[in-house]
Coordinates of C-alpha atoms in Angstrom, one line a residue:
M1 CA -21.6 18.0 18.1
N2 CA -21.7 20.7 20.6
I3 CA -18.9 23.3 20.4
S4 CA -19.0 25.8 23.2
A5 CA -17.9 29.4 22.8
S6 CA -14.9 28.7 25.0
N7 CA -13.4 26.5 22.3
Y8 CA -13.2 29.4 20.1
G9 CA -12.2 31.9 22.8
R10 CA -9.3 29.9 24.1
N11 CA -5.9 31.4 23.4
N12 CA -7.7 34.5 22.1
A13 CA -8.2 32.5 18.9
L14 CA -10.8 34.8 17.4
R15 CA -10.1 38.0 19.3
C16 CA -11.4 41.0 17.5
K17 CA -9.0 43.8 16.6
D18 CA -9.2 47.1 14.9
W19 CA -7.8 46.2 11.5
S20 CA -7.2 49.8 10.6
G21 CA -4.1 49.9 12.8
K22 CA -0.5 49.0 12.1
D23 CA -1.1 45.4 11.0
S24 CA -2.5 45.0 7.5
F25 CA -5.6 43.1 6.7
K26 CA -3.5 40.4 5.1
K27 CA -1.4 39.9 8.3
Q28 CA -4.5 39.8 10.5
L29 CA -6.1 37.2 8.2
K30 CA -3.1 35.0 8.4
K31 CA -3.2 35.2 12.2
M32 CA -6.8 34.3 12.2
I33 CA -6.3 31.2 9.9
K34 CA -3.5 30.1 12.1
N35 CA -5.5 30.4 15.3
I36 CA -8.5 28.6 13.7
S37 CA -6.2 25.8 12.9
L38 CA -5.2 25.6 16.6
C39 CA -8.8 25.5 17.5
I40 CA -9.5 22.6 15.1
D41 CA -7.1 20.5 17.1
E42 CA -9.3 20.9 20.2
L43 CA -12.6 20.2 18.6
D44 CA -14.6 17.0 18.8
T45 CA -13.1 14.1 16.8
N46 CA -16.4 13.6 15.0
I47 CA -15.5 16.4 12.6
P48 CA -15.2 14.9 9.1
Y49 CA -11.8 13.5 8.4
A50 CA -11.2 15.9 5.6
V51 CA -11.6 18.9 7.9
L52 CA -9.2 17.5 10.5
E53 CA -6.5 16.5 8.0
I54 CA -6.4 19.3 5.5
K55 CA -4.2 21.5 7.7
K56 CA -1.5 18.8 7.7
S57 CA -0.7 18.9 4.0
R58 CA 0.1 21.5 1.4
V59 CA -2.8 22.5 -0.7
M60 CA -2.9 21.0 -4.2
K61 CA -4.4 22.9 -7.0
L62 CA -6.0 20.1 -9.0
K63 CA -8.5 20.2 -11.8
E64 CA -10.1 16.9 -10.7
M65 CA -10.3 14.8 -7.6
P66 CA -7.0 13.1 -6.8
L67 CA -8.4 9.5 -6.6
K68 CA -9.7 7.3 -9.4
V69 CA -12.1 4.5 -8.7
Y70 CA -12.2 1.6 -11.1
A71 CA -14.3 -1.6 -10.8
G72 CA -14.9 -4.9 -12.6
T73 CA -18.3 -5.7 -14.0
E74 CA -20.0 -7.1 -10.8
A75 CA -18.4 -4.6 -8.5
L76 CA -19.3 -1.7 -10.9
E77 CA -23.0 -2.8 -11.0
H78 CA -23.1 -3.1 -7.2
I79 CA -21.6 0.3 -6.6
Q80 CA -23.8 2.1 -9.2
S81 CA -26.9 0.6 -7.5
N82 CA -25.9 0.5 -3.9
G83 CA -22.8 2.6 -3.2
L84 CA -20.1 1.0 -1.1
K85 CA -19.7 0.4 2.6
A86 CA -17.0 -1.3 4.6
D87 CA -19.0 -4.6 5.1
D88 CA -19.2 -4.9 1.3
I89 CA -15.5 -5.7 1.3
S90 CA -14.4 -9.2 2.1
M91 CA -10.8 -9.0 0.8
L92 CA -8.1 -6.3 0.7
L93 CA -5.1 -6.5 -1.7
G94 CA -1.6 -5.1 -1.3
A95 CA 0.6 -5.4 -4.4
S96 CA 4.4 -5.5 -4.8
S97 CA 5.7 -2.0 -5.1
G98 CA 9.0 -1.2 -3.4
P99 CA 8.9 2.4 -2.3
K100 CA 5.8 3.0 -4.5
W101 CA 3.6 2.0 -1.6
L102 CA 4.3 5.4 0.0
T103 CA 2.0 6.9 -2.6
L104 CA -0.8 4.9 -1.0
H105 CA 0.0 5.9 2.6
G106 CA -3.0 8.2 3.0
I107 CA -5.3 5.6 1.6
D108 CA -4.1 3.0 4.2
D109 CA -4.3 5.6 6.9
F110 CA -8.0 6.3 6.1
L111 CA -8.9 2.6 5.7
I112 CA -7.2 1.6 9.0
N113 CA -8.4 4.5 11.1
H114 CA -11.9 5.1 9.6
F115 CA -13.3 2.9 6.9
F116 CA -12.7 -0.5 8.6
K117 CA -12.8 0.8 12.2
G118 CA -15.3 -1.1 14.3
R119 CA -15.6 -3.9 11.9
D120 CA -16.1 -7.5 13.1
K121 CA -16.8 -9.3 9.9
P122 CA -13.8 -11.3 8.6
L123 CA -11.5 -9.4 6.2
H124 CA -9.1 -11.4 4.2
L125 CA -5.7 -9.7 3.5
L126 CA -3.5 -10.7 0.6
G127 CA -0.1 -9.1 -0.1
T128 CA 3.1 -9.6 -2.0
S129 CA 6.4 -7.8 -1.2
A130 CA 5.8 -4.4 0.3
G131 CA 2.1 -5.0 -0.1
A132 CA 2.4 -7.8 2.4
W133 CA 4.2 -5.5 4.8
R134 CA 1.3 -3.1 4.5
M135 CA -1.2 -5.9 5.1
A136 CA 0.7 -7.0 8.2
C137 CA 0.0 -3.5 9.6
Y138 CA -3.8 -4.1 9.2
A139 CA -3.5 -7.6 10.8
M140 CA -1.7 -6.2 13.8
G141 CA -4.4 -3.7 14.6
G142 CA -3.5 -0.9 12.3
N143 CA -2.3 2.6 13.2
E144 CA 0.7 2.1 15.5
A145 CA 2.1 -0.7 13.3
H146 CA 1.6 1.5 10.2
Q147 CA 3.5 4.3 11.8
R148 CA 6.4 2.0 12.8
L149 CA 6.6 0.6 9.3
T150 CA 6.6 4.0 7.7
E151 CA 9.3 5.4 10.0
A152 CA 11.6 2.4 9.6
Y153 CA 11.1 2.2 5.8
V154 CA 11.7 5.9 5.2
E155 CA 14.8 6.0 7.3
Q156 CA 16.6 3.0 5.8
R157 CA 20.1 3.8 4.6
Y158 CA 22.8 1.9 2.9
S159 CA 26.5 2.0 2.0
A160 CA 27.6 3.3 -1.4
K161 CA 27.5 -0.2 -3.0
P162 CA 25.5 -2.4 -0.6
S163 CA 25.6 -6.2 -1.0
G164 CA 22.5 -8.3 -1.2
Q165 CA 23.1 -9.4 2.4
E166 CA 23.4 -5.8 3.6
V167 CA 20.0 -5.0 2.1
L168 CA 18.5 -8.1 3.5
N169 CA 19.8 -7.3 7.0
T170 CA 18.4 -3.8 6.8
C171 CA 15.0 -5.2 5.7
R172 CA 15.1 -7.7 8.6
E173 CA 15.5 -4.7 10.9
I174 CA 12.5 -3.1 9.3
I175 CA 10.4 -6.2 9.8
N176 CA 11.6 -6.6 13.4
T177 CA 10.6 -3.0 14.1
L178 CA 7.2 -3.6 12.4
L179 CA 6.4 -6.8 14.3
G180 CA 7.9 -5.8 17.7
E181 CA 7.7 -8.4 20.4
D182 CA 4.2 -9.7 19.9
G183 CA 3.4 -8.8 16.3
A184 CA 3.4 -12.4 15.0
K185 CA 1.0 -13.5 17.7
N186 CA -1.2 -10.5 17.2
I187 CA -1.5 -11.3 13.5
I188 CA -2.5 -14.9 14.2
Q189 CA -5.0 -13.9 16.9
H190 CA -6.6 -10.9 15.3
P191 CA -10.4 -11.3 15.7
Y192 CA -11.3 -10.6 12.1
M193 CA -8.2 -9.8 10.0
R194 CA -7.0 -12.9 8.1
M195 CA -3.4 -12.5 6.9
N196 CA -2.3 -14.2 3.7
L197 CA 0.8 -13.5 1.6
I198 CA 2.6 -14.9 -1.4
T199 CA 6.3 -15.6 -1.6
T200 CA 8.3 -17.4 -4.3
Q201 CA 10.4 -20.5 -4.1
C202 CA 13.3 -20.4 -6.5
H203 CA 14.7 -23.3 -8.5
G204 CA 17.6 -23.9 -10.9
L205 CA 19.9 -21.0 -11.6
T206 CA 17.7 -18.5 -9.8
R207 CA 18.5 -20.1 -6.4
A208 CA 22.3 -19.8 -6.9
N209 CA 24.4 -17.8 -4.4
N210 CA 26.7 -16.6 -7.2
K211 CA 25.3 -13.3 -8.5
L212 CA 26.4 -13.9 -12.1
I213 CA 24.8 -17.4 -12.3
K214 CA 21.6 -16.1 -10.6
G215 CA 21.5 -13.2 -13.1
L216 CA 21.7 -15.7 -16.0
G217 CA 18.7 -17.5 -14.5
Y218 CA 16.6 -14.4 -14.1
G219 CA 17.6 -13.2 -17.6
A220 CA 16.4 -16.4 -19.1
A221 CA 13.2 -16.2 -17.1
A222 CA 12.6 -12.7 -18.4
I223 CA 13.1 -13.7 -22.0
L224 CA 10.9 -16.8 -21.8
N225 CA 8.2 -14.9 -19.8
A226 CA 7.9 -12.4 -22.7
V227 CA 6.9 -15.4 -24.9
H228 CA 4.5 -16.9 -22.3
R229 CA 3.9 -16.4 -18.6
K230 CA 3.6 -20.1 -17.9
S231 CA 7.3 -20.5 -18.6
L232 CA 7.9 -19.2 -15.1
A233 CA 7.0 -22.7 -13.9
W234 CA 10.5 -23.9 -15.0
Q235 CA 12.3 -21.8 -12.3
F236 CA 9.7 -20.7 -9.7
T237 CA 6.9 -22.1 -7.5
R238 CA 4.3 -19.8 -6.0
L239 CA 4.0 -20.3 -2.2
V240 CA 0.7 -19.1 -0.7
M241 CA 1.1 -18.6 3.1
H242 CA -2.3 -18.4 4.6
H243 CA -3.9 -17.7 8.0
P244 CA -3.7 -20.9 10.0
Q245 CA -7.4 -20.9 10.8
E246 CA -8.6 -20.6 7.2
H247 CA -7.4 -21.8 3.8
F248 CA -6.6 -19.2 1.1
P249 CA -9.9 -17.6 0.1
S250 CA -9.8 -18.4 -3.6
S251 CA -10.3 -21.2 -6.0
T252 CA -7.4 -23.4 -6.9
L253 CA -4.5 -21.5 -8.5
N254 CA -3.4 -23.6 -11.5
D255 CA -1.8 -21.0 -13.8
L256 CA 1.6 -21.7 -12.2
P257 CA 3.0 -24.4 -9.8
T258 CA 1.5 -23.5 -6.4
R259 CA 1.7 -24.9 -3.0
Y260 CA 0.3 -23.8 0.4
A261 CA 1.6 -23.4 3.9
P262 CA 0.1 -21.9 7.1
L263 CA 1.5 -18.8 8.7
T264 CA 2.7 -19.4 12.2
E265 CA 4.3 -17.3 15.0
S266 CA 7.6 -19.0 14.2
N267 CA 7.7 -18.4 10.4
M268 CA 5.9 -15.1 10.3
S269 CA 9.0 -12.9 10.3
D270 CA 10.8 -14.9 7.6
A271 CA 7.7 -15.1 5.5
I272 CA 7.1 -11.4 5.5
L273 CA 10.8 -10.8 4.9
S274 CA 11.0 -13.2 2.0
T275 CA 8.1 -11.8 0.1
G276 CA 9.9 -8.4 0.0
A277 CA 13.3 -9.8 -1.1
I278 CA 13.7 -8.2 -4.5
P279 CA 15.5 -10.4 -7.0
M280 CA 19.2 -9.5 -7.7
I281 CA 19.1 -6.7 -5.1
I282 CA 18.2 -8.5 -1.8
S283 CA 19.5 -12.0 -0.9
G284 CA 16.9 -14.7 -0.7
V285 CA 15.6 -16.1 2.6
N286 CA 16.2 -19.7 3.3
D287 CA 13.8 -22.4 4.4
V288 CA 10.7 -20.3 5.0
A289 CA 8.4 -23.3 4.4
G290 CA 10.5 -26.2 3.6
K291 CA 14.1 -26.4 2.3
G292 CA 14.9 -23.9 -0.4
T293 CA 15.5 -20.2 -1.3
Y294 CA 12.6 -17.8 -1.2
Q295 CA 12.3 -14.4 -2.9
D296 CA 9.9 -11.7 -3.7
G297 CA 6.3 -12.8 -4.1
G298 CA 6.0 -10.3 -6.9
I299 CA 8.0 -12.6 -9.2
T300 CA 4.8 -14.6 -9.8
D301 CA 2.3 -12.1 -8.6
Y302 CA 3.5 -8.5 -8.9
G303 CA 0.1 -6.9 -9.4
F304 CA -2.2 -10.0 -9.3
D305 CA -4.0 -11.8 -12.1
L306 CA -5.7 -14.4 -9.9
P307 CA -9.3 -15.5 -9.6
L308 CA -10.0 -13.5 -6.5
L309 CA -13.8 -13.8 -6.6
P310 CA -15.3 -14.0 -3.1
E311 CA -18.7 -15.6 -2.8
D312 CA -19.8 -12.9 -0.4
G313 CA -18.5 -9.4 -1.0
F314 CA -15.9 -7.7 -3.1
V315 CA -12.1 -7.1 -3.3
L316 CA -10.7 -3.6 -2.5
Y317 CA -7.4 -2.9 -4.2
P318 CA -5.5 0.3 -3.6
H319 CA -2.8 0.5 -6.3
F320 CA -0.3 3.0 -7.6
S321 CA -1.1 2.2 -11.3
K322 CA -4.4 1.9 -13.2
Q323 CA -3.0 -1.1 -15.1
P324 CA -1.5 -3.7 -12.8
A325 CA 1.3 -6.0 -14.2
P326 CA 0.5 -9.6 -13.5
G327 CA 4.1 -10.6 -12.6
W328 CA 7.5 -9.0 -11.9
F329 CA 8.8 -9.7 -15.4
D330 CA 5.6 -8.1 -17.0
K331 CA 6.2 -4.6 -15.7
R332 CA 7.5 -3.5 -19.2
L333 CA 5.2 -5.7 -21.2
T334 CA 2.4 -3.2 -21.8
W335 CA 0.4 -5.7 -23.8
R336 CA 0.1 -8.1 -20.9
S337 CA -2.8 -7.1 -18.6
P338 CA -4.8 -8.9 -16.0
R339 CA -7.9 -10.8 -17.2
H340 CA -11.2 -8.9 -16.7
A341 CA -12.8 -12.1 -15.5
N342 CA -10.4 -12.2 -12.5
Y343 CA -11.2 -8.5 -11.7
S344 CA -15.0 -8.9 -11.9
K345 CA -15.4 -8.3 -8.2
T346 CA -12.5 -6.0 -7.7
I347 CA -12.6 -2.2 -6.8
M348 CA -9.4 -0.3 -7.5
L349 CA -8.3 2.9 -5.8
V350 CA -5.7 4.6 -7.9
P351 CA -4.0 8.1 -7.5
S352 CA -4.8 10.2 -10.6
D353 CA -2.1 11.1 -13.1
E354 CA -2.6 14.7 -12.1
F355 CA -2.0 14.0 -8.5
I356 CA 1.2 12.1 -9.2
A357 CA 2.5 15.0 -11.3
H358 CA 2.2 17.2 -8.2
L359 CA 4.4 14.8 -6.1
P360 CA 8.1 15.6 -5.4
Q361 CA 10.2 14.7 -8.5
K362 CA 6.8 14.7 -10.3
K363 CA 6.7 10.9 -9.9
I364 CA 5.9 8.0 -7.6
P365 CA 8.8 7.1 -5.2
D366 CA 10.8 4.1 -6.4
R367 CA 14.0 2.2 -5.6
H368 CA 16.0 4.3 -8.0
D369 CA 15.6 7.2 -5.5
F370 CA 18.4 5.4 -3.5
L371 CA 20.7 6.0 -6.5
N372 CA 19.6 9.3 -7.7
L373 CA 19.1 11.2 -4.5
S374 CA 21.2 11.7 -1.3
D375 CA 19.7 10.1 1.8
T376 CA 18.7 13.6 3.0
D377 CA 17.0 14.5 -0.2
R378 CA 15.4 11.1 -0.6
I379 CA 13.9 11.1 3.0
K380 CA 12.7 14.7 2.5
S381 CA 11.0 13.7 -0.8
W382 CA 9.4 10.6 0.6
R383 CA 8.1 12.4 3.7
K384 CA 6.6 15.1 1.5
T385 CA 4.9 12.4 -0.6
I386 CA 3.4 10.8 2.5
E387 CA 2.2 14.2 3.6
L388 CA 0.5 14.9 0.3
T389 CA -1.2 11.5 0.2
Q390 CA -3.5 12.9 2.9
H391 CA -5.4 14.4 -0.1
L392 CA -6.3 10.9 -1.1
A393 CA -7.6 10.2 2.4
Q394 CA -9.6 13.4 2.3
D395 CA -11.1 12.4 -1.0
L396 CA -12.1 9.0 0.4
S397 CA -13.7 10.6 3.4
I398 CA -16.2 12.4 1.1
M399 CA -16.4 9.8 -1.6
D400 CA -19.7 9.6 -3.6
W401 CA -19.1 6.1 -4.9
P402 CA -21.9 5.8 -7.5
S403 CA -20.9 9.0 -9.3
R404 CA -17.1 8.3 -9.2
V405 CA -16.8 4.7 -10.1
E406 CA -15.6 3.8 -13.7
P407 CA -15.1 0.6 -15.6
L408 CA -11.6 -1.0 -15.6
P409 CA -9.3 1.2 -17.7
W410 CA -7.6 -1.6 -19.7

């Protein structure tokens, strides 16, 4: 990269002064740093990502790098021997999360704009709930869709006691903003991104319109799930909605009742909306793929415990927690972890505990922020979180994979 002297001289960026005058050394130094920052904006874009982005976020004083890398046995062996490059990845996962996905914003930003840029090898995307919304950004070409989703999501607002229908309507507005006029068509026609998502068809009491009856159904499901996860089969069917040109890239899923349906331009919006319809908070979406009520894909697959074992390549999984919960009802069941065999080819990217402790409110954003913070304070907190996640992107940009990878932590 050739940087001419004029780059530095423009706007008197590095103009020499007699520092023995009125201005103190400290003030002059601050001016110089500010001017150098302005110069950085004008430099060639081949400067490393970390250099370009560091000026955008507040400096964190961390004792360790902000990102943890965990891998299953096959992935661990590969990385320790060969490192990791973009073409090693054949599947990308996006888990259910609600607002927690904002903690991964910088990771998505880097993967979209740098890591996977210029790729032509097929990349299978799989998401549930907000994770599917993130995957739709990748499938639509990346950066602009990611920005639209971020803005619409952060700015959502509700009345003091919103109904499930009010929340559903607002979420539909977010999805409409994300997809725009041609989003569904762009997802289907993307040259190498293969969109897949999971949503859940509800049966019995859980499909009732009456909130009390529905609550009884979900309460029974939670109690029975604590005894055995297979009990979910009594009230739920997993619906895998796959790219129309390819079947879902996994062996047959037989842990729970599962059926498959292709994504189309006509059902794309409802499919993406339904997988984010949080039980008891957001009304279900009707007739997404056949008659019935469809809710959050996280009910069956909140953090994934599926045999995602590509024949060629590995699975990359940015996640907000180092121990994913298999299903929505498992979030508080600390003894229920995904099976190691299902994660043999998975590589997890997880913000460190220390990084999370430096976020606003000293925690990951979650849906309780709507109750505990005013809209103004919530939006400010979420935007600061997004800003700070650039540290995760910076870490990825200089990642030495073999020295950083660790075995799965559970």
